[in-house]
Amino acid sequence: MRHYAPWQPDEIETLQREYPDGGYKRVGQLLPHRSLDTIRMRAHALGVRSKRGRQAAAARMARP
């Protein structure tokens, strides 16, 4: 099992700012030392959601 460094306040700020519009891949570009899975897990733990994910879910629910 790998142990990662604790998230720094500036990394959390980047995640909260970029994740809603850019998703985990955009955050991964800005924080290359964090894995995409780690970014997704931290976003989930913080309650940060992607707008694209919400739009896709709304579209699925709107289908007959």
Coordinates of C-alpha atoms in Angstrom, one line a residue, residues 19-53:
Y19 CA -12.8 20.1 -10.4
P20 CA -16.3 21.4 -11.0
D21 CA -15.6 22.6 -14.5
G22 CA -12.5 20.6 -15.5
G23 CA -13.0 17.3 -13.7
Y24 CA -10.3 15.1 -12.3
K25 CA -8.2 15.1 -15.5
R26 CA -7.8 18.9 -15.4
V27 CA -6.8 18.8 -11.7
G28 CA -4.4 16.0 -12.6
Q29 CA -2.7 18.3 -15.1
L30 CA -2.3 20.9 -12.4
L31 CA -1.2 18.4 -9.7
P32 CA 0.8 15.9 -11.6
H33 CA 2.2 14.3 -8.4
R34 CA -1.3 13.2 -7.4
S35 CA -2.9 10.2 -9.1
L36 CA -6.3 10.5 -10.8
D37 CA -7.8 8.1 -8.4
T38 CA -6.5 10.1 -5.4
I39 CA -7.9 13.2 -6.9
R40 CA -11.4 11.6 -7.4
M41 CA -11.3 10.2 -3.9
R42 CA -10.4 13.6 -2.3
A43 CA -13.0 15.4 -4.3
H44 CA -15.6 12.9 -3.1
A45 CA -14.5 13.3 0.5
L46 CA -14.7 17.1 0.2
G47 CA -18.1 16.9 -1.5
V48 CA -16.8 18.5 -4.6
R49 CA -18.7 17.4 -7.7
S50 CA -18.1 17.8 -11.4
K51 CA -20.6 19.8 -13.4
R52 CA -20.2 17.3 -16.2
G53 CA -21.1 14.5 -13.9

